[in-house]
XYZ file of C-alpha atoms in Angstrom:
609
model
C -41.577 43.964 -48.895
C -39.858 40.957 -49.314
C -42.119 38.725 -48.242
C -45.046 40.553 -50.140
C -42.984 39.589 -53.968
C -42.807 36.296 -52.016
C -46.476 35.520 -52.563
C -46.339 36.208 -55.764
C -43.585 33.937 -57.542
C -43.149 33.314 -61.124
C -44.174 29.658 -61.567
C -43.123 27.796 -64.984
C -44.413 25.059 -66.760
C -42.485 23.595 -69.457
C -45.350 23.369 -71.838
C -47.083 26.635 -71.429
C -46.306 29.338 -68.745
C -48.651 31.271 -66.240
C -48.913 34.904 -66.425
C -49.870 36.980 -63.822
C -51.801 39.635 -64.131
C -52.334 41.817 -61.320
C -50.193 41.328 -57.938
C -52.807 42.415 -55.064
C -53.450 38.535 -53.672
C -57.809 38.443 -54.563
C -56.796 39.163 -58.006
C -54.220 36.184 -59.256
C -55.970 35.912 -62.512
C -53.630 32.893 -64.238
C -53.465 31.101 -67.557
C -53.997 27.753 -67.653
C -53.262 25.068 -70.168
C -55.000 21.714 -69.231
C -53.121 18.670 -69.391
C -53.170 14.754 -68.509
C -52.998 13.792 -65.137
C -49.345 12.130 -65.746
C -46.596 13.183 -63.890
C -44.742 16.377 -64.641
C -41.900 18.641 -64.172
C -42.588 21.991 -62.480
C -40.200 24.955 -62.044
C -40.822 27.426 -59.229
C -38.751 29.978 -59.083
C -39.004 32.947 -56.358
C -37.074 35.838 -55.030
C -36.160 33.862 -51.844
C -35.217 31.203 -53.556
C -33.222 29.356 -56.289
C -35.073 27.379 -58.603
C -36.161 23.928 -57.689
C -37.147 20.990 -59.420
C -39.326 18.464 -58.096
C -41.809 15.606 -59.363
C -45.819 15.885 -58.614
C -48.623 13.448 -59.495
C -51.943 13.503 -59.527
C -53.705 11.215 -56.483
C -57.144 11.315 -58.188
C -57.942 10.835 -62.299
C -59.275 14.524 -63.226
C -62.848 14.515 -63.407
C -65.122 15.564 -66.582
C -65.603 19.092 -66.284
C -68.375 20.926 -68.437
C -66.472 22.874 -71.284
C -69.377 25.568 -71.059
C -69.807 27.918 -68.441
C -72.041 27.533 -65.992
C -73.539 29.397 -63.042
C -74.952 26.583 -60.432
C -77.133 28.932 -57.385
C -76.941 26.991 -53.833
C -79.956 26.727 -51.544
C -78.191 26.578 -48.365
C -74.599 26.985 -46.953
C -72.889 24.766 -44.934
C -72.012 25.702 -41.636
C -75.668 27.016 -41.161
C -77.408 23.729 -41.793
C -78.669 22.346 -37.759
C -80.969 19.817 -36.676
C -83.952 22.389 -37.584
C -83.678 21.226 -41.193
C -83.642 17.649 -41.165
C -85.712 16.718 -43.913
C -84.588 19.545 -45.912
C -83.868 19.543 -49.799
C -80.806 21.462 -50.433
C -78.081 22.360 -53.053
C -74.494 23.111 -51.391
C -71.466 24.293 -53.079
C -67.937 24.389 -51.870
C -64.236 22.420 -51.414
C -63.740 19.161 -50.406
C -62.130 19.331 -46.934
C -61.888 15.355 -46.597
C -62.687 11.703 -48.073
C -62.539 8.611 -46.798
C -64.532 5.625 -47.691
C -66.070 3.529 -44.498
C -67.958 0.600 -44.791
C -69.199 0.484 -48.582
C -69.840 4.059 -47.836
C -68.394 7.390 -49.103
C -68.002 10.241 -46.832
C -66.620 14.080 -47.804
C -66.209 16.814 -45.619
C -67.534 19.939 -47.845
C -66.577 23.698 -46.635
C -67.247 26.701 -47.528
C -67.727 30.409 -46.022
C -69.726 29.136 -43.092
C -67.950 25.602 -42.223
C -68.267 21.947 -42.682
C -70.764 19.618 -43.137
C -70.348 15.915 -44.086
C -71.875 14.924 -47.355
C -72.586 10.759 -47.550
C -73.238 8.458 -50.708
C -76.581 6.405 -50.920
C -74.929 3.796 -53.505
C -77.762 1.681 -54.100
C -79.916 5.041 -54.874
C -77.684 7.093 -56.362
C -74.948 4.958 -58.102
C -73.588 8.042 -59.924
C -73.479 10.131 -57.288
C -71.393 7.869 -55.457
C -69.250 7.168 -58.320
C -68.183 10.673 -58.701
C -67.698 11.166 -55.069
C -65.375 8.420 -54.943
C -62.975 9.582 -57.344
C -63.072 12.895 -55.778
C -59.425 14.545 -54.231
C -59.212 17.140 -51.784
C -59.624 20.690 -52.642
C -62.128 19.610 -55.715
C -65.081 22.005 -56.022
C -67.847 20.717 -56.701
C -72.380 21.051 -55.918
C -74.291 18.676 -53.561
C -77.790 18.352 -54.140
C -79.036 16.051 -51.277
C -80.946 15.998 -48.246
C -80.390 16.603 -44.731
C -80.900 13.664 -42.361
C -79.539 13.086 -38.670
C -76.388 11.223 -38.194
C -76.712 7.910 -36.716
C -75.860 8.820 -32.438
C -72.690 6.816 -32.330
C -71.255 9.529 -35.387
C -72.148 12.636 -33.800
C -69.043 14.854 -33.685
C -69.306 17.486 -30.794
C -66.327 18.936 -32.095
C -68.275 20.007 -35.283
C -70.790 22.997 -35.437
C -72.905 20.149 -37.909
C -71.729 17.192 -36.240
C -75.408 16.133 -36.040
C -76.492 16.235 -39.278
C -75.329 15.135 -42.668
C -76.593 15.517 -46.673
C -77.685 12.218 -47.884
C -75.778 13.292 -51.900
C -78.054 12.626 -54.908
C -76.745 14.190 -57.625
C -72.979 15.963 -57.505
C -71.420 18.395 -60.384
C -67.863 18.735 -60.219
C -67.247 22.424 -60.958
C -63.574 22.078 -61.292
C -60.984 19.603 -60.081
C -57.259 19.943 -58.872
C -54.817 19.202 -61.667
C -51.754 18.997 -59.322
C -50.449 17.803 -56.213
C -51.294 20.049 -52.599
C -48.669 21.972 -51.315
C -50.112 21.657 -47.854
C -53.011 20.724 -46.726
C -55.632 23.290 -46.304
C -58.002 21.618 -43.401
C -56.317 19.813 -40.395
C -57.237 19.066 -37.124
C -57.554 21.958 -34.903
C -54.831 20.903 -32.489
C -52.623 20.041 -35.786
C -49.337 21.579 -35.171
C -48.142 24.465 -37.441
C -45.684 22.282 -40.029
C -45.899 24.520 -43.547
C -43.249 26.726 -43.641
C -44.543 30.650 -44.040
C -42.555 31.286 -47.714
C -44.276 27.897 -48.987
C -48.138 30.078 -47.350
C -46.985 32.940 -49.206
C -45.961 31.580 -52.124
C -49.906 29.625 -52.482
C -51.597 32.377 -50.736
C -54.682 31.390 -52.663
C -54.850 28.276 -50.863
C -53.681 29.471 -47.638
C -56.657 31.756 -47.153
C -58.628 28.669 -47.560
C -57.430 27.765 -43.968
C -59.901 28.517 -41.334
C -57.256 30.613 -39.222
C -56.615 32.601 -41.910
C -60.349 33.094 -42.649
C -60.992 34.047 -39.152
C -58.478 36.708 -38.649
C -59.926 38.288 -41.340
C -63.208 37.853 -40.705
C -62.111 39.219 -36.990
C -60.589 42.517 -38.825
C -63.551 43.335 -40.563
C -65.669 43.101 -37.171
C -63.234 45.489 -35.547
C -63.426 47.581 -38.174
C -67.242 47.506 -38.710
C -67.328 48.082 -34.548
C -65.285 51.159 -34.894
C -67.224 52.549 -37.426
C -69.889 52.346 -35.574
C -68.869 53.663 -32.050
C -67.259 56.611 -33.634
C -70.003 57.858 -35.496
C -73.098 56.693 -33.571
C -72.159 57.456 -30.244
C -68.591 59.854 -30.328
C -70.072 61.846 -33.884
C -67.299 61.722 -35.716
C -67.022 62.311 -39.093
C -64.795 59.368 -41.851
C -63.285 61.271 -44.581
C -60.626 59.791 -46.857
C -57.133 62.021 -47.828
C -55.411 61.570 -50.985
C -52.400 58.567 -51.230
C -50.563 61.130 -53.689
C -49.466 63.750 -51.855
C -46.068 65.516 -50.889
C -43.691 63.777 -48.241
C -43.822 64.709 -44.223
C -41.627 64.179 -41.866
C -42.500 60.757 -40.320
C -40.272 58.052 -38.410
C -39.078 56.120 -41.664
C -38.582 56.871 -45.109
C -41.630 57.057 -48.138
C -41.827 54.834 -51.120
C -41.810 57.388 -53.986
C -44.237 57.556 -57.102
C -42.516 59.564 -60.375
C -44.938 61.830 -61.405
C -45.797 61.218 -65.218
C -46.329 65.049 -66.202
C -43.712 66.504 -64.656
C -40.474 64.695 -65.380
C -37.628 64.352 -62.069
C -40.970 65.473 -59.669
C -42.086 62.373 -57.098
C -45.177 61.560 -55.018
C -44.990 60.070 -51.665
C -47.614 57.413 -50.792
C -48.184 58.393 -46.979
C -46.838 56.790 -44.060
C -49.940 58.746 -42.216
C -52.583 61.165 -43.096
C -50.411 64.210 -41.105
C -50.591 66.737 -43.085
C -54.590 66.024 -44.174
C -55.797 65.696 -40.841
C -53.949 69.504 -39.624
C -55.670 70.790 -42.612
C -59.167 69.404 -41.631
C -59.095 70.424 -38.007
C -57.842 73.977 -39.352
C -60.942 73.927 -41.738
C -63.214 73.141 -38.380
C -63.648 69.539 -38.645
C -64.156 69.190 -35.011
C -63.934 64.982 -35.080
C -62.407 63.173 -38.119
C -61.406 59.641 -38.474
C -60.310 57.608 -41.152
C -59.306 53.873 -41.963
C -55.754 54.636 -43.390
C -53.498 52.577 -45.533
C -50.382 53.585 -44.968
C -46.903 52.948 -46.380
C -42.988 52.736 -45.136
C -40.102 51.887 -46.588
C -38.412 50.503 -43.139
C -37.157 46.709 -42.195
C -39.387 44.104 -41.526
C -40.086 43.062 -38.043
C -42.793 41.176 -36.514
C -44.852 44.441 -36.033
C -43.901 46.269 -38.948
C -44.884 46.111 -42.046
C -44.162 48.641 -45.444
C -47.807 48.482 -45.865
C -50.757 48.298 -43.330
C -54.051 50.071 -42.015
C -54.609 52.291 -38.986
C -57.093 53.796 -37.563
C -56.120 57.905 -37.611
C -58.335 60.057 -35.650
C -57.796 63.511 -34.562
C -59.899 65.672 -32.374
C -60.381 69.441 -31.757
C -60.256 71.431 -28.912
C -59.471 67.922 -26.259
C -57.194 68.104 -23.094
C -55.261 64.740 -22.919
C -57.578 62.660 -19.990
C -60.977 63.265 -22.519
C -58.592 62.070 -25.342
C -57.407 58.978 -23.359
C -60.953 58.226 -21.967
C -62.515 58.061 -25.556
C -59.809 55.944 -26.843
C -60.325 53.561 -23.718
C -64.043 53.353 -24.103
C -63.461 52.265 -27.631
C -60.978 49.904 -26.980
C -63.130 48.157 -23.820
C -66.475 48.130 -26.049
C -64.461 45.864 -28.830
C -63.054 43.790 -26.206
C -66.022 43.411 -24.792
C -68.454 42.614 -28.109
C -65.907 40.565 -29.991
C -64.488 38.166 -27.314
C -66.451 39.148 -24.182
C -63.321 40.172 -22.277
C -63.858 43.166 -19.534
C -61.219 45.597 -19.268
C -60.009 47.569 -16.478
C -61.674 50.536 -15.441
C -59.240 52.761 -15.618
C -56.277 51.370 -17.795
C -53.039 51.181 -15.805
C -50.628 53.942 -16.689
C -46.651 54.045 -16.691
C -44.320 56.759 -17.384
C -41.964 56.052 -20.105
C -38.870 56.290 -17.397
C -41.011 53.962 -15.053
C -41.522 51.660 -17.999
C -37.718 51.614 -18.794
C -36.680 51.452 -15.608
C -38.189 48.540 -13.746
C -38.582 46.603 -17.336
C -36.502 47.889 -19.733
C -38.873 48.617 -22.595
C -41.938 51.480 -23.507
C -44.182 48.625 -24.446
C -43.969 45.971 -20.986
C -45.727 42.806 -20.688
C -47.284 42.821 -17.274
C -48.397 39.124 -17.508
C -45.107 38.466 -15.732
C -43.599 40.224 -13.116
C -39.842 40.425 -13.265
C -38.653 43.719 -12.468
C -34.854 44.837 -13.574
C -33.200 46.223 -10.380
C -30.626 49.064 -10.682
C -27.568 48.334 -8.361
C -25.066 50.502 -9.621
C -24.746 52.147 -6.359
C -23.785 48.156 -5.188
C -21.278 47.897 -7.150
C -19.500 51.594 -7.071
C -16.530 50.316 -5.100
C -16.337 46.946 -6.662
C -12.987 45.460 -8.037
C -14.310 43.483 -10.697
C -12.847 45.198 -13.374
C -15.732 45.052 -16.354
C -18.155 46.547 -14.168
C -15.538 49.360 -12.600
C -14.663 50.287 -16.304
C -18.499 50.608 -16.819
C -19.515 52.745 -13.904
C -15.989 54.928 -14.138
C -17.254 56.214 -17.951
C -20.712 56.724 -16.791
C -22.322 53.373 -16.930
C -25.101 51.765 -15.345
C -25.453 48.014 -13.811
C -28.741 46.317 -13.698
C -29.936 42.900 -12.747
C -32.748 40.678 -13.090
C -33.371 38.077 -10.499
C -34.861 34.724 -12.270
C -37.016 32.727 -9.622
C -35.577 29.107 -9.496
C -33.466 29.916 -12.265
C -30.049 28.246 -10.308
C -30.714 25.026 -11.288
C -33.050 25.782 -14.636
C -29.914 27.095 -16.612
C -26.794 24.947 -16.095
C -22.726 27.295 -16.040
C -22.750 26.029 -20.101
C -26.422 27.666 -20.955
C -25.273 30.674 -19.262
C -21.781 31.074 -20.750
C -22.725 29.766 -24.506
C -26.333 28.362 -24.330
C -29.367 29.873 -25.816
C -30.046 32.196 -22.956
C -26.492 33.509 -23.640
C -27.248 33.755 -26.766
C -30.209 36.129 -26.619
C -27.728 38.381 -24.888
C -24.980 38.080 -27.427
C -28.222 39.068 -29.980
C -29.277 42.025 -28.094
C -25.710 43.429 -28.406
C -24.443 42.440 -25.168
C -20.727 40.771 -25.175
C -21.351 38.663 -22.557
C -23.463 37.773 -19.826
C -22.195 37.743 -16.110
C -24.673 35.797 -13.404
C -24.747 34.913 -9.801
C -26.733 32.125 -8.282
C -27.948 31.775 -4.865
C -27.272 29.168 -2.962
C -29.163 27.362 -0.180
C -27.425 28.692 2.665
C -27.565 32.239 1.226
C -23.992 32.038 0.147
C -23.517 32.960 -4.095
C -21.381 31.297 -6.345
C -21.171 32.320 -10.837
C -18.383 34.508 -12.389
C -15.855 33.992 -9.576
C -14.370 37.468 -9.934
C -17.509 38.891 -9.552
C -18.461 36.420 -6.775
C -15.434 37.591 -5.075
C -15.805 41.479 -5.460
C -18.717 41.832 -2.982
C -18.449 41.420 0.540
C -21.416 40.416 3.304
C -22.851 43.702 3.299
C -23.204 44.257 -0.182
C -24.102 41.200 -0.864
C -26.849 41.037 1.424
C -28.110 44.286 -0.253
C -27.736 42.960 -3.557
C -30.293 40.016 -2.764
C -32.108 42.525 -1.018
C -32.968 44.777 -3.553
C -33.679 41.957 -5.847
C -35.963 39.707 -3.434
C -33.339 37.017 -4.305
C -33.650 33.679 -2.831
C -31.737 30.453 -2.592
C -32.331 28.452 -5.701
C -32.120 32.240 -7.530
C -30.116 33.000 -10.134
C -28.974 37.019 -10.801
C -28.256 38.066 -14.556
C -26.607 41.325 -14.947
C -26.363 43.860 -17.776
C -23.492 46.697 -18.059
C -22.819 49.523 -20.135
C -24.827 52.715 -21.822
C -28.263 52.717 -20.170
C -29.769 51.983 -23.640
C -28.350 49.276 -23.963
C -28.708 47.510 -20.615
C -32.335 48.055 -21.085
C -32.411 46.327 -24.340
C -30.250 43.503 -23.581
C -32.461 42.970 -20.247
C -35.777 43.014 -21.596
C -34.374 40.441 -24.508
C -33.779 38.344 -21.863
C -36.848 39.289 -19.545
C -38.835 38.575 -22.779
C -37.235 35.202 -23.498
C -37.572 33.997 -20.022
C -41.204 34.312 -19.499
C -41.610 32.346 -22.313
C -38.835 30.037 -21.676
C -39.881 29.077 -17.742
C -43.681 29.239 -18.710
C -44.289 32.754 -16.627
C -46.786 34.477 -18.713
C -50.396 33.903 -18.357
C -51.968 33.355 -21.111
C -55.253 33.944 -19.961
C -54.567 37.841 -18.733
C -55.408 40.930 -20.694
C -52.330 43.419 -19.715
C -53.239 46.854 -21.370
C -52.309 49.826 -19.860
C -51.004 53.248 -20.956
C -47.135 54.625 -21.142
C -47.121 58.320 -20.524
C -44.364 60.989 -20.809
C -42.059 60.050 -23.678
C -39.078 61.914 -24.516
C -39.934 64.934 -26.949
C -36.386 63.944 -28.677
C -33.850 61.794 -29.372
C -30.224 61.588 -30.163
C -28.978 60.337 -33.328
C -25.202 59.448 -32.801
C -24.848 58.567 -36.233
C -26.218 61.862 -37.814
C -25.110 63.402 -34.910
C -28.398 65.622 -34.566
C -32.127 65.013 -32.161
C -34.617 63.545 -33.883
C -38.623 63.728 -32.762
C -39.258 60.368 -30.652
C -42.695 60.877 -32.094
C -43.358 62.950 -34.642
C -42.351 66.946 -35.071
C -45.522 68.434 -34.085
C -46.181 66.789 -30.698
C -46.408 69.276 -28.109
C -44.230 69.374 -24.930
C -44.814 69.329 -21.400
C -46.193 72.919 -20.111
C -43.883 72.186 -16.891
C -40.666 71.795 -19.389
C -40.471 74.869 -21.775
C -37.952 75.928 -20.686
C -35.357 73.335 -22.127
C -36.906 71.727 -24.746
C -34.048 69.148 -25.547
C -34.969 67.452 -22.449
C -38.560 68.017 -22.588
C -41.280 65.438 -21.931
C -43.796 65.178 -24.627
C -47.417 64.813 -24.288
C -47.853 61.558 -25.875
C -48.961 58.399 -24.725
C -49.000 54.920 -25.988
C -51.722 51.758 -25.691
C -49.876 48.804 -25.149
C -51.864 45.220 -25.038
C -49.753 42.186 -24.013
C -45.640 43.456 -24.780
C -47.153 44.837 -28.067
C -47.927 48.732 -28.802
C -51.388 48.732 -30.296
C -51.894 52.335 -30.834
C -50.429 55.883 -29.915
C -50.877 59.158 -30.420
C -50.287 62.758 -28.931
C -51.250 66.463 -28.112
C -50.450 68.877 -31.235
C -48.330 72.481 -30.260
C -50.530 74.967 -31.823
C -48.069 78.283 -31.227
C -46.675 79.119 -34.434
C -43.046 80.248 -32.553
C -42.609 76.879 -30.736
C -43.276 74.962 -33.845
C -40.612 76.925 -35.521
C -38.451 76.525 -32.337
C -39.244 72.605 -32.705
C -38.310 72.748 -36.317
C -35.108 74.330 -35.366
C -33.951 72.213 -33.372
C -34.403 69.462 -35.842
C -32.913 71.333 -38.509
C -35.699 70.697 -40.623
C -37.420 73.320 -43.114
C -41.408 72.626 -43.546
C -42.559 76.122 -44.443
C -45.886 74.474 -46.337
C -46.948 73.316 -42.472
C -46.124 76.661 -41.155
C -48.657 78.071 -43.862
C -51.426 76.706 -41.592
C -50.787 78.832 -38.552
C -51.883 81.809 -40.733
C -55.012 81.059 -39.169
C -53.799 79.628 -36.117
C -54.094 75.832 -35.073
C -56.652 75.180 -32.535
C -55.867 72.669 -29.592
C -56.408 69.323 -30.897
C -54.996 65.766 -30.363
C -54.463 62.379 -31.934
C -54.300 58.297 -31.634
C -53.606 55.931 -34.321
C -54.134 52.515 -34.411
C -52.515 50.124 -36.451
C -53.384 46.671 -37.793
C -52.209 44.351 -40.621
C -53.080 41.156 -42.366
């Protein structure tokens, strides 16, 4: 949430402050005063920050700008202006991306919506014109009226959608002009490296949507979102209905932001962090395929991939055995692959348990761009005498290792006792990081204890199992099998990027399968649902339920987990079994098998801007 209030700072001026009226980011509706362009003092204070002080001025005089209001209609927009219209009168509104003067000539760069097109000054025709453009700054919006003419050959710009054409400018209206000093550029080169610091985007998140990244993600959203409309109700029939924000809390994976409820004092809403209990009700009331586009909320740290507020797609099907329910989900998924970007995915996605996904890479949501593998050689190391991994094995322990192709000589004895690759261990809550290299005549040299624990035979089985070779280097993780797996695929994650393993190129989606129904939570001492309390278990493990697999599956595109999703138990005693077990009461969702649940199933999908 932090970062949200971020975007929205309290900015002071000394002779007349701005007031904000609403937060959401389209709707920054500000006071201004106008002033001279003379250099001022500015305040900006934020939540991240203390206040600072700092001196602007403006680069270009402030323009005239018409006190009255006035609503100027364009003819044509820029990016869709080609060679066809040469000749063409048009009227063009939108920023100034660029200026420089060349030659006794003026040139801008104007964008809007569609792109760029370069806008050029006819000074003996139009002397005004080319007046006002040359006292234009960036960011200035302003109206073209002009016509379109080729570019002379030696200017064409193949990098440029337009970079044939240009808009001889005869008349130009500045609609409004910049008053202050750029906190960043909005246009760069495309190959521009990534300088502006993400508090300084959020803080002038007006003018960082200007940016034609930002633009296209969301441009890219909406054309997901528009595709999945469409495949789900033209060609699976399903049926969008929207569920109320205000409702009653359910038991989810983090914990709900709270509304007080006006009329009845102490009493809360919870904004959802899913449609759960919405969705039961509408496949109860025979709703046989609803989906929605869901904003959701949760009040849970920030990461990377989470976010206390985003949208997912929720969906949730009647009467469906898991393969139709993973099917649909993969048709939908290869037909917006395939529209927005052209990419073909595999026929059928690649699937993983969730204990062959933590045991050969240490995580429920692999990358398979790469392909190191963690090896488990406990069994190596069950008679060895170096102490930390004897302790570890003798209180029920595991030891794995990851073999790092040429990594002998990549990482030098000071990167792998206090360098960054140590680090990343020390970070994943490792407390330290023991490693073996390989040398060229098969021999291995590292932690010399360890070194000197194994004898020929086991070490021969050690590089064995993990296809070591000379030039090799073996890392090793010890402890609580939890652990080892997360400090491991820290480190399996940092080296692909670090020795430039991953292929950028691939598309690695495939499904993880079989997740734990539960969880242990050592600090409440109690299971928790790994997914959520209503996912059903495997038929196969009834009969002990606290070791149960569960009948949920996750997508997973690239290391990241783009949607998941499960079968539903509809028997009224194993729900209350479930329950039980989690010592949680939810009478109001055992109200619906009254009427009895019908077999249905689930996938969300989440994304965020």
């Amino acid at each position: 949430m932090s970062l949200i209030l971020r975007a929205f700072p309290v900015v002071l001026q000394r002779s007349k402050p701005f007031a904000f009226i609403s937060l959401p980011f389209y709707r920054n509706h500000l006071k201004f005063k106008l002033i001279k362009p003379t250099k001022r003092r500015i305040s900006v204070i934020s939540s991240a920050s203390p206040p600072v002080e700092t001196l602007v001025s403006d680069s270009k005089p402030v323009l005239p700008v018409k006190d009255t209001l006035e609503w100027v209609s364009r003819t044509a927009y820029c990016g869709d202006l080609s060679v066809d219209d040469v000749g063409k009168r048009v009227r063009l509104c939108g920023w100034v991306a660029l200026h420089r003067i060349h030659g006794g000539l003026t040139f801008i760069n104007l964008r809007d919506h569609t792109g760029i097109i370069q806008i050029t000054t006819l000074p003996s025709q139009f002397p005004d014109s080319h007046s006002i453009i040359n006292k234009l700054g960036l960011e200035y919006v302003i109206a073209v009226d002009g016509v379109v003419r080729s570019r002379p050959s030696e200017s064409f710009n193949k990098k440029m959608k337009t970079g044939m054409i240009e808009v001889a400018a005869e008349n130009v209206q500045v609609l409004n002009s910049v008053r202050s000093k750029l906190p960043f550029l909005v246009t760069t080169v495309d190959d521009a490296k990534e300088s502006v610091k993400e508090e300084i985007r959020l803080r002038y998140r007006y003018l960082d949507l200007r940016r034609q990244q930002m633009y296209s993600n969301l441009m890219l959203r909406h054309k997901v979102v528009k595709l999945i409309r469409r495949y789900l109700e033209d060609v699976c029939c399903f049926t969008e209905i929207d569920t109320p924000l205000l409702s009653r809390s359910t038991p989810e994976g983090a914990r709900d932001y709270l509304v007080p409820a006006r009329v009845q004092p102490g009493m809360f809403y919870a904004l959802p962090q899913s449609p759960q209990l919405y969705k039961q009700m509408l496949m109860v009331s025979g709703f046989d395929k609803y989906y929605q586009i869901a904003r959701c909320f949760r009040d849970e740290d920030l990461r990377a991939d989470r976010q206390p507020e985003f949208t997912q797609l929720d969906m949730e099907l009647a009467f469906t055995p898991i393969e139709d329910m993973l099917r649909l989900n993969e048709d939908l998924i290869r037909h917006i692959f395939q529209e927005i970007k052209g990419i073909q995915l595999p026929i059928p996605f690649p699937r993983l348990t969730y204990a062959e996904a933590m045991s050969r890479y240490g995580s429920d949501k692999p990358d398979l761009r790469f392909a190191l593998e963690l090896k488990d050689v406990s069994v190596i190391f069950s008679d060895s005498t170096f102490k930390v991994f004897a302790d570890s094995l003798a209180s029920g322990g595991i030891i794995k290792a990851l073999c790092v192709p040429s990594g002998a000589k990549r990482f030098s004895n000071t990167a792998l006792k206090k360098g960054e690759i140590y680090n990343e261990a020390i970070k994943s809550g490792a407390k330290g990081l023991p490693f073996l290299r390989v040398l060229d005549d098969g021999e291995i040299e590292g932690i010399p204890a360890l070194a000197s624990s194994l004898d020929s035979k086991n070490r021969e089985e050690l590089l064995r199992q993990c296809s070591a070779r000379s030039g090799d280097l073996i890392l090793f993780a010890v402890g609580h099998h939890t652990s080892v797996n997360k400090t491991l695929d820290r480190l399996r994650t940092f080296l692909g990027h670090e020795l430039g393993l991953i292929d950028h190129s691939a598309h690695s989606i495939l499904w993880v399968t079989d997740f734990p129904m539960f969880e242990w939570n050592s600090t409440e001492q109690r299971l928790e649902a790994l997914h959520h309390p209503f996912t059903a278990p495997n038929p196969d493990d009834l009969q002990d339920l606290s070791t149960a697999r569960a009948l949920a599956y996750d997508m997973v595109y690239n290391g990241v987990e783009i949607g998941g999703g499960s079968l539903r138990i509809h028997k009224r005693e194993l729900q209350e079994k479930v329950f039980e077990m989690l010592k949680k009461n939810l009478g109001i969702f055992l109200r619906l098998w009254t009427w009895e649940l019908l077999l249905m199933g689930e996938l969300l999908m989440g994304w965020t801007v």
